[in-house]
Amino acid sequence: MSKRALSVTRDANFPEWYQAVVRDGDMAETSPVRGCMIIKPWGWGVWERIQADLDARIKDTGHENCYFPLFIPMSFIAKEAEHVEGFAKEMAVVTHHRLKNDGGKLVVDPDAKLEEPLIVRPTSETIIGDAFQRWVKSYRDLPLLINQWANVVRWEMRTRLFLRTAEFLWQEGHTAHADRDDAVAETLKMLEVYRTFAEDVLAMPVIAGEKPANERFPGADNTYSIEAMMQDGKALQAGTSHYLGTHFAEAQNIQFQNQQGQLTHCHTTSWGVSTRLIGGVIMTHGDDDGLRLPPMIAPRQIVIVPMLREKPEDAELIEYCNSIEKELKAAGIRTLVDLKPVKSAEKRWNWVRRGAPVIVEVGGRDASGGNVTFMRRDRLRDGDKVISSTMARTEFVAGAAALLKDIQAALFAEAKARLDGNINTNFTTFEQLSDYFGPGESEDEGGAFKGWVRVPWSRPEGEALEKIADRLKALKLTIRNAPLVQEAATGKCFFTGEPAKEHVLIARAY
RNA sequence: CGGAGCGUAGCGCAGCCUGGUAGCGCACUUGCUUCGGGAGCAAGGGGUCGGAGGUUCGAAUCCUCUCGCUCCGACCA
């Protein structure tokens, strides 16, 4: 049996496998600062691809980018009651502005205390709202459609690279509208942007839907999400879009004069996706040999590894590879000839672990025959055997763009089949649900693939919903969302027995 | 912040119980031989054993405190 490129398999230990992919795929590493990550060049390249593509989509829908400060006056965050409640426990706070040398020891200067502490933004509703309050005067100023790419900090108890870090990178859209309909339409429009982006670019199928009341963003009237199914069957909330009603507008005095001359509060929205998407890509597409990147976000789509032998004929081989690279680049394909003075076999496996979509290996015989030998990362093996194909370089170059498209589509199809095939709709009683998922206490049980469950419900709120959430929590389950696209619900609510209004998805989640 | 486990070379670990001055595999460096594919042999380099204090002639090993990490809970994009 030939060995795998990683030391852990998904089946043996999914969390450990995830860490191995992140590390051995050169994506990121932990930092000296607790809970924060160092994103390495390959991982950063993926983020740059995500940014570039999504940014274009955000601009295409009429939004403009800008930038607000990292620090927010503490009083700002206190303005919206639910918002404070939701974020207060995880704030990084700046209280001083100077250090001093105290007998050879560097200490915080107690004389340099800030009059008002600054918090490091966990999200920017409050500071952007403060600007909106000044920017919006008239109905002619609306809608106000703003986005920013930024880092935010939430002092999480437990962190995992990309999935949950104390500092993470994201984009946050903030918009203000004249009325509810316009704001809700915006909220749903951006959810749809996220859905198509996740599916078309990340090849990550998701289900877009509305969060139950208990999972709403602090201060939102409605929260929508896209949810993706990871290879261990758990759900990952991959993006959110919030209709904030007039809560923030009222708290921050964001008002405009309408056409009738009346002073009216705006309806606002916010929406965001983060570096967590990269974690989603890893857990959607990775295999036991490492990462498999969808071509659209791979920093290098085709990597050419010349089989160098430290002999004079190497020069000719390098020239051959360079000329192929030139042709591929001309076709708009991100290509690299890996000339690092490392053994070819090692370079191959490094690119396998990094998930380069196509790895081309060129030896002397290929070169003299005008051929290339290549591997598709999405179909690396037949059983344990590595699959490689040889074809004429002209044919390869001519078909390269189509090959990448095919890989992109194959990765999506594979993930889509997993999502579609693992939503159980047969449960009718809580006992069945409980028996199926078990208490989920042991790691073994937690590790087994369970997938999701879809049940009809009556959309309870308040105390009734809390009770349901508690019962689910005992099984480590949560309601993910009520899919926007679903057939009409008939019969009784799975939880309350009252007439059902819609279906919701239940799953274990990250 | 509660429960459990773990910090020894870049990575993975042994040594600790029964104190005697640090070792294995991979990786790294050099040489030779190999090489249509994750090679073999040989010779090397690298560690104040997480930190501080204590016991002792002597501490990776025993004691106390402390910091950090991982997993499980609570919290969350």
Coordinates of C-alpha atoms (C1' of nucleotides) in Angstrom, one line a residue:
Chain A
M1 CA 0.0 0.0 0.0
S2 CA 1.4 3.3 -1.0
K3 CA 1.4 5.9 1.8
R4 CA -0.8 8.9 2.1
A5 CA 0.5 12.5 2.1
L6 CA -0.9 13.1 5.5
S7 CA -0.2 11.2 8.7
V8 CA -3.9 11.2 9.8
T9 CA -7.0 10.2 8.0
R10 CA -10.4 11.9 8.1
D11 CA -12.0 8.7 9.5
A12 CA -9.4 8.2 12.2
N13 CA -9.6 11.6 13.7
F14 CA -11.4 14.5 11.8
P15 CA -10.2 17.4 14.0
E16 CA -6.6 16.2 13.9
W17 CA -6.9 15.7 10.2
Y18 CA -8.1 19.2 9.8
Q19 CA -5.1 20.6 11.7
A20 CA -2.8 18.4 9.6
V21 CA -4.2 19.8 6.3
V22 CA -3.8 23.4 7.5
R23 CA -0.3 22.8 8.6
D24 CA 1.0 20.5 5.9
G25 CA -0.8 22.4 3.2
D26 CA 1.1 25.6 4.2
M27 CA -2.1 27.5 4.9
A28 CA -1.6 28.9 8.4
E29 CA 0.0 28.3 11.8
T30 CA -0.7 29.4 15.3
S31 CA 1.0 32.6 16.5
P32 CA 2.7 33.8 19.6
V33 CA -0.5 35.6 20.4
R34 CA -3.1 33.3 21.8
G35 CA -6.0 32.5 19.5
C36 CA -4.5 34.4 16.6
M37 CA -3.2 32.9 13.4
I38 CA -0.4 33.5 11.0
I39 CA -1.7 33.1 7.5
K40 CA 1.1 31.8 5.3
P41 CA 1.6 32.8 1.6
W42 CA -0.3 29.9 0.2
G43 CA -3.3 30.4 2.6
W44 CA -3.1 34.2 2.0
G45 CA -3.2 33.6 -1.8
V46 CA -6.5 31.7 -1.3
W47 CA -7.9 34.6 0.7
E48 CA -6.8 37.1 -2.0
R49 CA -8.7 35.0 -4.6
I50 CA -11.7 35.0 -2.3
Q51 CA -11.5 38.7 -1.8
A52 CA -11.0 39.6 -5.4
D53 CA -14.0 37.6 -6.6
L54 CA -16.4 38.5 -3.9
D55 CA -15.4 42.1 -3.9
A56 CA -16.3 42.3 -7.6
R57 CA -19.7 40.8 -6.8
I58 CA -20.3 43.3 -3.9
K59 CA -19.4 46.2 -6.2
D60 CA -21.6 44.7 -9.0
T61 CA -24.6 45.0 -6.6
G62 CA -24.0 48.7 -6.1
H63 CA -21.9 48.8 -3.0
E64 CA -18.8 51.0 -2.3
N65 CA -15.8 50.1 -0.2
C66 CA -14.5 52.3 2.6
Y67 CA -12.6 52.0 5.8
F68 CA -13.5 52.7 9.4
P69 CA -11.2 52.7 12.5
L70 CA -10.1 49.5 14.3
F71 CA -11.0 51.2 17.6
I72 CA -14.5 52.0 18.8
P73 CA -15.3 54.2 21.7
M74 CA -16.7 52.1 24.4
S75 CA -19.8 54.2 24.7
F76 CA -20.7 53.4 21.1
I77 CA -21.1 49.8 21.7
A78 CA -23.3 50.5 24.7
K79 CA -26.0 52.2 22.6
E80 CA -28.0 49.2 21.4
A81 CA -29.0 47.0 24.3
E82 CA -29.0 43.6 22.7
H83 CA -25.9 44.4 20.8
V84 CA -24.0 45.1 24.1
E85 CA -25.4 41.9 25.6
G86 CA -24.2 39.8 22.7
F87 CA -20.7 41.1 22.5
A88 CA -19.7 42.4 25.9
K89 CA -18.2 39.1 27.0
E90 CA -15.7 38.9 24.2
M91 CA -14.1 42.3 23.9
A92 CA -10.5 43.3 23.6
V93 CA -10.2 46.7 25.4
V94 CA -7.5 49.4 25.1
T95 CA -7.2 51.3 28.3
H96 CA -3.7 53.0 28.1
H97 CA -1.7 54.7 25.5
R98 CA 1.9 54.5 26.9
L99 CA 4.5 52.2 28.3
K100 CA 7.3 53.2 30.6
N101 CA 10.6 51.8 31.8
D102 CA 10.2 50.9 35.5
G103 CA 13.6 49.8 36.8
G104 CA 14.5 48.0 33.7
K105 CA 11.1 46.5 33.3
L106 CA 8.6 47.6 30.7
V107 CA 5.3 48.4 32.3
V108 CA 2.0 50.1 31.3
D109 CA 2.2 53.7 32.5
P110 CA -0.6 54.2 34.9
D111 CA -0.5 57.9 34.2
A112 CA -1.4 57.2 30.6
K113 CA -4.9 55.9 31.2
L114 CA -7.5 56.7 28.5
E115 CA -10.4 58.8 29.6
E116 CA -12.7 56.5 27.6
P117 CA -11.6 53.0 26.9
L118 CA -11.5 51.9 23.3
I119 CA -12.7 48.5 22.2
V120 CA -11.2 46.7 19.3
R121 CA -14.1 46.3 16.9
P122 CA -15.8 42.9 17.1
T123 CA -18.0 44.2 14.2
S124 CA -18.6 47.8 13.1
E125 CA -22.3 48.4 13.2
T126 CA -21.9 51.1 15.9
I127 CA -19.0 53.1 14.5
I128 CA -20.4 52.9 10.9
G129 CA -23.8 53.8 12.2
D130 CA -22.3 56.9 13.8
A131 CA -21.1 58.0 10.4
F132 CA -24.4 57.1 8.8
Q133 CA -26.1 59.4 11.2
R134 CA -24.1 62.3 9.8
W135 CA -24.2 61.1 6.2
V136 CA -28.0 60.6 5.9
K137 CA -30.2 63.6 5.9
S138 CA -32.6 63.1 3.0
Y139 CA -34.4 60.3 1.2
R140 CA -32.1 61.3 -1.6
D141 CA -29.1 59.9 0.4
L142 CA -30.7 56.4 0.4
P143 CA -30.0 53.7 0.0
L144 CA -26.5 54.0 1.5
L145 CA -24.6 51.0 0.5
I146 CA -21.2 50.5 2.2
N147 CA -18.7 47.6 2.5
Q148 CA -15.4 47.3 4.2
W149 CA -12.7 44.6 4.3
A150 CA -11.3 44.5 7.8
N151 CA -10.0 42.6 10.7
V152 CA -12.1 42.2 13.8
V153 CA -11.4 40.7 17.2
R154 CA -13.6 38.6 19.4
W155 CA -12.0 37.2 22.5
E156 CA -13.1 33.6 22.0
M157 CA -12.5 31.0 24.7
R158 CA -11.5 28.2 22.3
T159 CA -10.0 28.8 18.9
R160 CA -9.3 26.8 15.8
L161 CA -7.4 28.0 12.8
F162 CA -9.7 29.7 10.2
L163 CA -12.8 28.3 11.9
R164 CA -12.7 30.5 15.0
T165 CA -9.8 32.8 15.8
A166 CA -9.6 35.7 18.2
E167 CA -8.7 38.0 15.3
F168 CA -10.2 37.2 11.9
L169 CA -10.5 38.9 8.5
W170 CA -13.8 39.5 6.8
Q171 CA -15.9 41.9 4.8
E172 CA -18.8 43.6 6.5
G173 CA -21.5 45.3 4.5
H174 CA -23.5 48.0 6.1
T175 CA -26.5 49.6 4.4
A176 CA -29.3 52.1 5.3
H177 CA -32.6 52.1 3.5
A178 CA -35.8 54.2 3.5
D179 CA -38.1 51.4 4.4
R180 CA -38.5 47.9 5.5
D181 CA -39.1 46.4 2.1
D182 CA -36.0 47.8 0.6
A183 CA -33.8 46.8 3.6
V184 CA -35.2 43.2 3.6
A185 CA -34.7 43.0 -0.2
E186 CA -31.0 44.1 0.4
T187 CA -30.6 41.5 3.1
L188 CA -31.8 38.7 0.9
K189 CA -30.0 40.0 -2.1
M190 CA -26.6 39.7 -0.3
L191 CA -27.5 36.3 1.1
E192 CA -28.0 35.3 -2.5
V193 CA -24.6 36.8 -3.5
Y194 CA -23.1 34.7 -0.7
R195 CA -24.9 31.5 -1.9
T196 CA -23.8 31.9 -5.5
F197 CA -20.3 32.8 -4.5
A198 CA -19.9 29.8 -2.2
E199 CA -21.3 27.5 -4.8
D200 CA -19.7 28.9 -8.0
V201 CA -16.3 30.0 -6.7
L202 CA -15.7 27.8 -3.6
A203 CA -17.5 24.8 -5.1
M204 CA -19.1 24.6 -1.7
P205 CA -22.8 23.8 -1.8
V206 CA -24.8 25.6 0.9
I207 CA -28.4 26.0 2.0
A208 CA -29.6 29.6 2.4
G209 CA -32.2 30.2 5.0
E210 CA -33.5 32.1 8.0
K211 CA -32.0 31.6 11.5
P212 CA -34.4 30.9 14.3
A213 CA -35.0 33.7 16.7
N214 CA -32.6 32.3 19.3
E215 CA -29.7 32.3 16.8
R216 CA -30.1 35.9 15.6
F217 CA -27.4 38.4 15.5
P218 CA -27.5 40.6 18.7
G219 CA -29.8 43.5 17.7
A220 CA -31.2 42.0 14.5
D221 CA -34.9 41.6 13.5
N222 CA -34.0 38.7 11.1
T223 CA -30.8 36.8 10.5
Y224 CA -30.2 34.7 7.5
S225 CA -27.3 32.3 6.9
I226 CA -25.8 30.0 4.4
E227 CA -24.9 26.6 5.9
A228 CA -22.5 24.1 4.4
M229 CA -22.1 20.4 5.3
M230 CA -18.6 19.4 6.2
Q231 CA -17.2 15.9 5.6
D232 CA -17.8 14.9 9.2
G233 CA -21.5 15.7 8.7
K234 CA -21.4 18.9 10.8
A235 CA -22.8 22.2 9.7
L236 CA -20.7 25.3 9.1
Q237 CA -22.3 28.7 9.1
A238 CA -20.5 30.2 6.2
G239 CA -22.0 33.6 5.9
T240 CA -24.7 35.7 7.5
S241 CA -27.0 38.6 6.4
H242 CA -29.0 40.6 8.9
Y243 CA -32.0 42.8 8.7
L244 CA -31.5 45.1 11.6
G245 CA -34.9 46.9 11.5
T246 CA -34.7 50.3 13.0
H247 CA -32.9 49.2 16.2
F248 CA -29.5 50.7 15.3
A249 CA -31.1 53.7 13.6
E250 CA -33.0 54.5 16.7
A251 CA -30.1 53.9 19.0
Q252 CA -27.8 56.0 16.9
N253 CA -30.3 58.5 15.5
I254 CA -29.9 57.6 11.8
Q255 CA -32.8 59.7 10.4
F256 CA -33.8 61.2 7.1
Q257 CA -36.5 63.5 5.8
N258 CA -38.8 61.7 3.5
Q259 CA -40.6 63.2 0.5
Q260 CA -43.4 64.3 2.8
G261 CA -40.9 66.2 4.9
Q262 CA -41.2 63.9 7.9
L263 CA -38.2 62.8 10.0
T264 CA -38.0 59.0 9.7
H265 CA -35.6 56.3 11.0
C266 CA -33.7 54.3 8.5
H267 CA -33.9 50.5 8.2
T268 CA -30.4 49.1 8.2
T269 CA -28.7 45.8 7.3
S270 CA -25.4 44.2 7.8
W271 CA -23.8 41.1 6.3
G272 CA -20.4 39.4 6.3
V273 CA -18.3 36.4 5.4
S274 CA -14.9 35.7 6.9
T275 CA -11.7 33.7 6.7
R276 CA -13.8 31.0 8.1
L277 CA -14.7 30.3 4.5
I278 CA -11.2 28.8 4.1
G279 CA -11.9 26.4 6.9
G280 CA -15.1 25.5 5.0
V281 CA -13.2 24.9 1.8
I282 CA -10.7 22.6 3.7
M283 CA -13.4 20.5 5.3
T284 CA -15.5 20.4 2.2
H285 CA -12.8 19.4 -0.3
G286 CA -9.8 18.0 1.6
D287 CA -9.0 14.4 1.4
D288 CA -6.5 12.0 3.1
D289 CA -3.7 13.5 1.0
G290 CA -4.3 17.0 2.0
L291 CA -6.1 20.0 0.6
R292 CA -7.9 20.1 -2.7
L293 CA -8.4 23.6 -3.9
P294 CA -11.1 24.6 -6.3
P295 CA -9.3 26.1 -9.3
M296 CA -11.1 29.4 -9.0
I297 CA -9.4 30.1 -5.7
A298 CA -6.1 28.3 -6.1
P299 CA -3.2 30.7 -6.0
R300 CA -1.5 28.5 -8.6
Q301 CA -3.8 26.5 -10.7
I302 CA -1.2 24.5 -12.6
V303 CA 2.2 23.7 -11.0
I304 CA 4.9 22.3 -13.3
V305 CA 7.6 20.2 -11.6
P306 CA 10.6 19.5 -13.8
M307 CA 12.3 16.3 -13.0
L308 CA 15.7 17.8 -12.5
R309 CA 18.8 15.6 -12.1
E310 CA 21.5 18.2 -11.5
K311 CA 23.0 17.5 -15.0
P312 CA 23.6 19.7 -18.0
E313 CA 20.4 18.6 -19.7
D314 CA 18.5 20.2 -16.9
A315 CA 18.7 23.6 -18.7
E316 CA 16.9 22.2 -21.7
L317 CA 14.2 20.7 -19.5
I318 CA 13.7 24.0 -17.6
E319 CA 13.4 25.9 -20.9
Y320 CA 10.8 23.4 -22.0
C321 CA 8.8 23.9 -18.8
N322 CA 9.1 27.7 -19.0
S323 CA 7.7 27.7 -22.5
I324 CA 4.7 25.7 -21.4
E325 CA 4.2 28.1 -18.5
K326 CA 4.3 31.0 -20.9
E327 CA 1.6 29.5 -23.0
L328 CA -0.6 28.7 -20.0
K329 CA -0.2 32.2 -18.6
A330 CA -1.1 33.6 -21.9
A331 CA -4.4 31.6 -21.6
G332 CA -5.0 33.3 -18.2
I333 CA -4.0 30.4 -16.1
R334 CA -2.1 30.9 -12.9
T335 CA 0.9 28.8 -13.4
L336 CA 4.2 28.1 -11.6
V337 CA 7.3 26.2 -12.6
D338 CA 8.7 24.9 -9.3
L339 CA 12.4 25.3 -9.6
K340 CA 13.1 25.0 -5.9
P341 CA 16.3 22.9 -5.5
V342 CA 14.4 20.0 -3.8
K343 CA 13.9 16.5 -4.9
S344 CA 11.1 16.3 -7.5
A345 CA 9.2 13.6 -5.6
E346 CA 9.1 15.8 -2.5
K347 CA 7.9 18.8 -4.5
R348 CA 5.1 16.7 -6.0
W349 CA 3.9 15.7 -2.6
N350 CA 4.1 19.2 -1.2
W351 CA 1.8 20.4 -4.0
V352 CA -0.5 17.5 -3.4
R353 CA -0.8 18.6 0.2
R354 CA -1.3 22.2 -0.8
G355 CA -4.0 21.2 -3.2
A356 CA -2.8 22.6 -6.4
P357 CA -5.5 21.5 -8.9
V358 CA -3.2 20.2 -11.5
I359 CA 0.4 19.0 -11.0
V360 CA 2.5 18.6 -14.1
E361 CA 5.6 16.5 -14.0
V362 CA 8.0 16.8 -16.9
G363 CA 11.0 14.5 -17.4
G364 CA 13.5 14.3 -20.2
R365 CA 11.4 11.8 -22.1
D366 CA 8.3 14.0 -22.0
A367 CA 10.4 16.9 -23.2
S368 CA 11.9 15.1 -26.2
G369 CA 8.5 13.7 -27.1
G370 CA 6.8 17.1 -26.8
N371 CA 4.6 15.7 -24.0
V372 CA 3.6 16.4 -20.4
T373 CA 2.6 14.1 -17.6
F374 CA 0.1 15.4 -15.2
M375 CA -2.1 14.6 -12.2
R376 CA -5.5 16.0 -11.3
R377 CA -5.6 16.7 -7.6
D378 CA -9.4 16.0 -7.5
R379 CA -8.8 12.5 -8.8
L380 CA -5.4 11.8 -7.5
R381 CA -5.7 8.0 -6.9
D382 CA -7.3 4.9 -8.2
G383 CA -7.4 2.9 -5.0
D384 CA -4.0 3.6 -3.6
K385 CA -2.3 4.1 -6.9
V386 CA -1.6 7.6 -8.1
I387 CA -3.1 8.3 -11.5
S388 CA -1.1 10.3 -14.0
S389 CA -1.7 10.9 -17.7
T390 CA 0.6 11.8 -20.5
M391 CA -0.4 13.8 -23.5
A392 CA 1.0 16.1 -26.1
R393 CA 1.8 19.5 -24.7
T394 CA -0.2 21.3 -27.3
E395 CA -3.2 19.3 -26.5
F396 CA -2.7 19.8 -22.8
V397 CA -2.3 23.6 -23.1
A398 CA -5.3 23.9 -25.4
G399 CA -7.4 21.9 -23.0
A400 CA -6.1 23.4 -19.7
A401 CA -8.8 25.9 -19.1
A402 CA -11.5 23.3 -19.8
L403 CA -9.6 20.9 -17.5
L404 CA -9.7 23.4 -14.6
K405 CA -13.4 24.0 -15.2
D406 CA -14.0 20.3 -15.1
I407 CA -12.1 20.0 -11.8
Q408 CA -14.1 22.9 -10.4
A409 CA -17.4 21.3 -11.4
A410 CA -16.3 17.8 -10.2
L411 CA -15.4 19.2 -6.7
F412 CA -18.8 20.9 -6.5
A413 CA -20.7 17.8 -7.7
E414 CA -19.0 15.6 -5.1
A415 CA -19.8 18.0 -2.3
K416 CA -23.4 18.6 -3.6
A417 CA -24.0 14.9 -3.6
R418 CA -22.9 14.7 0.0
L419 CA -25.1 17.5 1.1
D420 CA -28.2 16.3 -0.9
G421 CA -27.7 12.7 0.2
N422 CA -27.4 13.4 3.9
I423 CA -30.4 15.4 5.0
N424 CA -32.7 13.0 6.7
T425 CA -36.4 13.9 6.5
N426 CA -37.9 10.7 8.1
F427 CA -37.8 11.6 11.7
T428 CA -41.2 12.2 13.3
T429 CA -40.5 12.1 17.0
F430 CA -37.9 13.6 19.2
E431 CA -37.0 10.1 20.5
Q432 CA -36.0 9.0 17.0
L433 CA -33.8 12.0 16.8
S434 CA -32.3 11.3 20.2
D435 CA -31.7 7.7 19.4
Y436 CA -30.0 8.6 16.1
F437 CA -27.7 11.2 17.3
G438 CA -27.1 9.8 20.8
P439 CA -25.8 12.0 23.6
G440 CA -22.7 12.8 21.6
E441 CA -20.5 12.7 24.7
S442 CA -17.7 10.4 23.6
E443 CA -15.4 11.5 20.9
D444 CA -16.1 8.3 19.0
E445 CA -19.8 9.1 18.7
G446 CA -19.1 12.7 18.0
G447 CA -16.8 11.6 15.1
A448 CA -19.3 9.4 13.4
F449 CA -21.0 10.9 10.3
K450 CA -24.6 11.8 11.1
G451 CA -25.5 14.4 8.6
W452 CA -28.5 16.8 9.0
V453 CA -32.1 16.4 9.7
R454 CA -35.0 18.4 8.3
V455 CA -38.3 18.6 10.2
P456 CA -41.5 20.6 10.0
W457 CA -42.1 23.2 12.7
S458 CA -44.5 25.8 13.8
R459 CA -41.9 28.6 14.2
P460 CA -42.2 29.0 17.9
E461 CA -40.5 32.0 19.6
G462 CA -39.7 33.1 23.1
E463 CA -39.8 30.6 25.9
A464 CA -41.2 27.8 23.7
L465 CA -38.2 28.2 21.4
E466 CA -35.7 28.3 24.3
K467 CA -37.1 25.0 25.6
I468 CA -36.6 23.4 22.2
A469 CA -33.1 24.8 21.9
D470 CA -32.3 23.3 25.3
R471 CA -33.6 19.8 24.4
L472 CA -31.5 20.0 21.2
K473 CA -28.5 21.2 23.1
A474 CA -28.5 18.1 25.2
L475 CA -27.9 16.2 21.9
K476 CA -25.3 18.9 20.9
L477 CA -27.8 19.9 18.1
T478 CA -28.9 23.3 16.9
I479 CA -31.4 24.6 14.5
R480 CA -29.3 25.8 11.5
N481 CA -31.9 27.6 9.5
A482 CA -35.3 27.4 7.7
P483 CA -34.3 27.0 4.1
L484 CA -35.7 29.8 1.8
V485 CA -36.3 27.3 -0.9
Q486 CA -38.6 24.5 0.4
E487 CA -41.9 22.8 -0.3
A488 CA -44.9 23.8 1.8
A489 CA -44.9 22.2 5.2
T490 CA -47.9 20.0 6.0
G491 CA -48.9 18.3 9.2
K492 CA -47.6 19.0 12.7
C493 CA -44.6 20.7 14.2
F494 CA -41.9 18.2 15.1
F495 CA -41.5 19.9 18.5
T496 CA -44.8 21.4 19.6
G497 CA -47.4 19.4 17.7
E498 CA -49.0 22.6 16.4
P499 CA -49.7 23.1 12.7
A500 CA -46.4 23.3 10.9
K501 CA -45.5 26.5 9.0
E502 CA -42.2 25.5 7.4
H503 CA -39.2 23.1 7.6
V504 CA -36.0 23.7 9.6
L505 CA -32.6 22.0 9.4
I506 CA -31.1 20.5 12.5
A507 CA -27.4 19.6 12.8
R508 CA -24.3 19.5 14.9
A509 CA -22.3 22.6 14.0
Y510 CA -19.0 24.2 14.2
Chain B
rC1 C1' -14.2 30.2 33.3
rG2 C1' -15.2 24.5 34.9
rG3 C1' -13.3 19.0 33.8
rA4 C1' -9.2 16.0 31.7
rG5 C1' -4.5 15.5 29.4
rC6 C1' 0.2 17.4 27.7
rG7 C1' 4.8 20.9 27.5
rU8 C1' 12.2 17.3 26.2
rA9 C1' 15.9 19.5 18.7
rG10 C1' 11.8 22.2 13.2
rC11 C1' 7.9 18.0 13.7
rG12 C1' 6.5 13.3 16.2
rC13 C1' 8.0 11.0 20.7
rA14 C1' 11.0 7.9 24.6
rG15 C1' 13.5 8.9 29.3
rC16 C1' 10.5 10.8 34.8
rC17 C1' 7.8 6.0 38.9
rU18 C1' 13.3 3.9 41.2
rG19 C1' 17.7 11.8 40.8
rG20 C1' 24.0 10.8 38.3
rU21 C1' 24.6 15.6 33.8
rA22 C1' 19.9 13.8 27.2
rG23 C1' 18.2 9.9 23.3
rC24 C1' 15.1 7.8 19.0
rG25 C1' 12.4 8.4 14.1
rC26 C1' 11.5 12.1 10.4
rA27 C1' 13.4 16.8 8.7
rC28 C1' 18.3 19.6 8.1
rU29 C1' 24.0 19.8 6.3
rU30 C1' 28.1 17.3 3.6
rG31 C1' 30.0 13.2 0.5
rC32 C1' 29.4 8.9 -2.5
rU33 C1' 26.0 5.7 -5.0
rU34 C1' 21.1 5.8 -6.9
rC35 C1' 16.8 8.2 -9.3
rG36 C1' 10.3 8.1 -14.9
rG37 C1' 9.3 9.4 -9.4
rG38 C1' 7.8 10.0 -1.4
rA39 C1' 15.9 6.2 -2.5
rG40 C1' 20.5 3.8 0.0
rC41 C1' 25.0 4.2 2.8
rA42 C1' 28.4 7.1 5.6
rA43 C1' 29.7 11.4 8.4
rG44 C1' 27.7 15.8 10.8
rG45 C1' 24.9 20.2 12.9
rG46 C1' 21.1 21.5 16.2
rG47 C1' 18.2 21.1 22.9
rU48 C1' 19.9 26.4 29.3
rC49 C1' 14.3 19.3 28.9
rG50 C1' 7.9 25.8 28.9
rG51 C1' 9.4 29.4 33.1
rA52 C1' 10.5 30.7 38.3
rG53 C1' 11.6 29.0 43.1
rG54 C1' 12.7 24.9 46.5
rU55 C1' 14.9 19.9 48.2
rU56 C1' 19.8 17.7 47.1
rC57 C1' 26.8 16.9 46.5
rG58 C1' 23.9 16.5 42.0
rA59 C1' 17.2 17.7 39.1
rA60 C1' 14.3 16.5 32.5
rU61 C1' 13.4 13.2 36.8
rC62 C1' 11.1 14.9 43.5
rC63 C1' 8.2 19.4 45.7
rU64 C1' 5.7 24.4 45.2
rC65 C1' 4.1 28.2 42.2
rU66 C1' 3.4 30.0 37.3
rC67 C1' 2.8 30.3 31.9
rG68 C1' 1.2 27.9 27.5
rC69 C1' -1.1 24.2 24.3
rU70 C1' -4.8 20.2 23.1
rC71 C1' -9.5 17.8 23.9
rC72 C1' -14.4 18.0 26.5
rG73 C1' -18.2 21.7 28.5
rA74 C1' -20.1 27.0 28.5
rC75 C1' -19.7 31.2 24.3
rC76 C1' -19.4 32.2 19.2
rA77 C1' -18.6 34.0 12.1

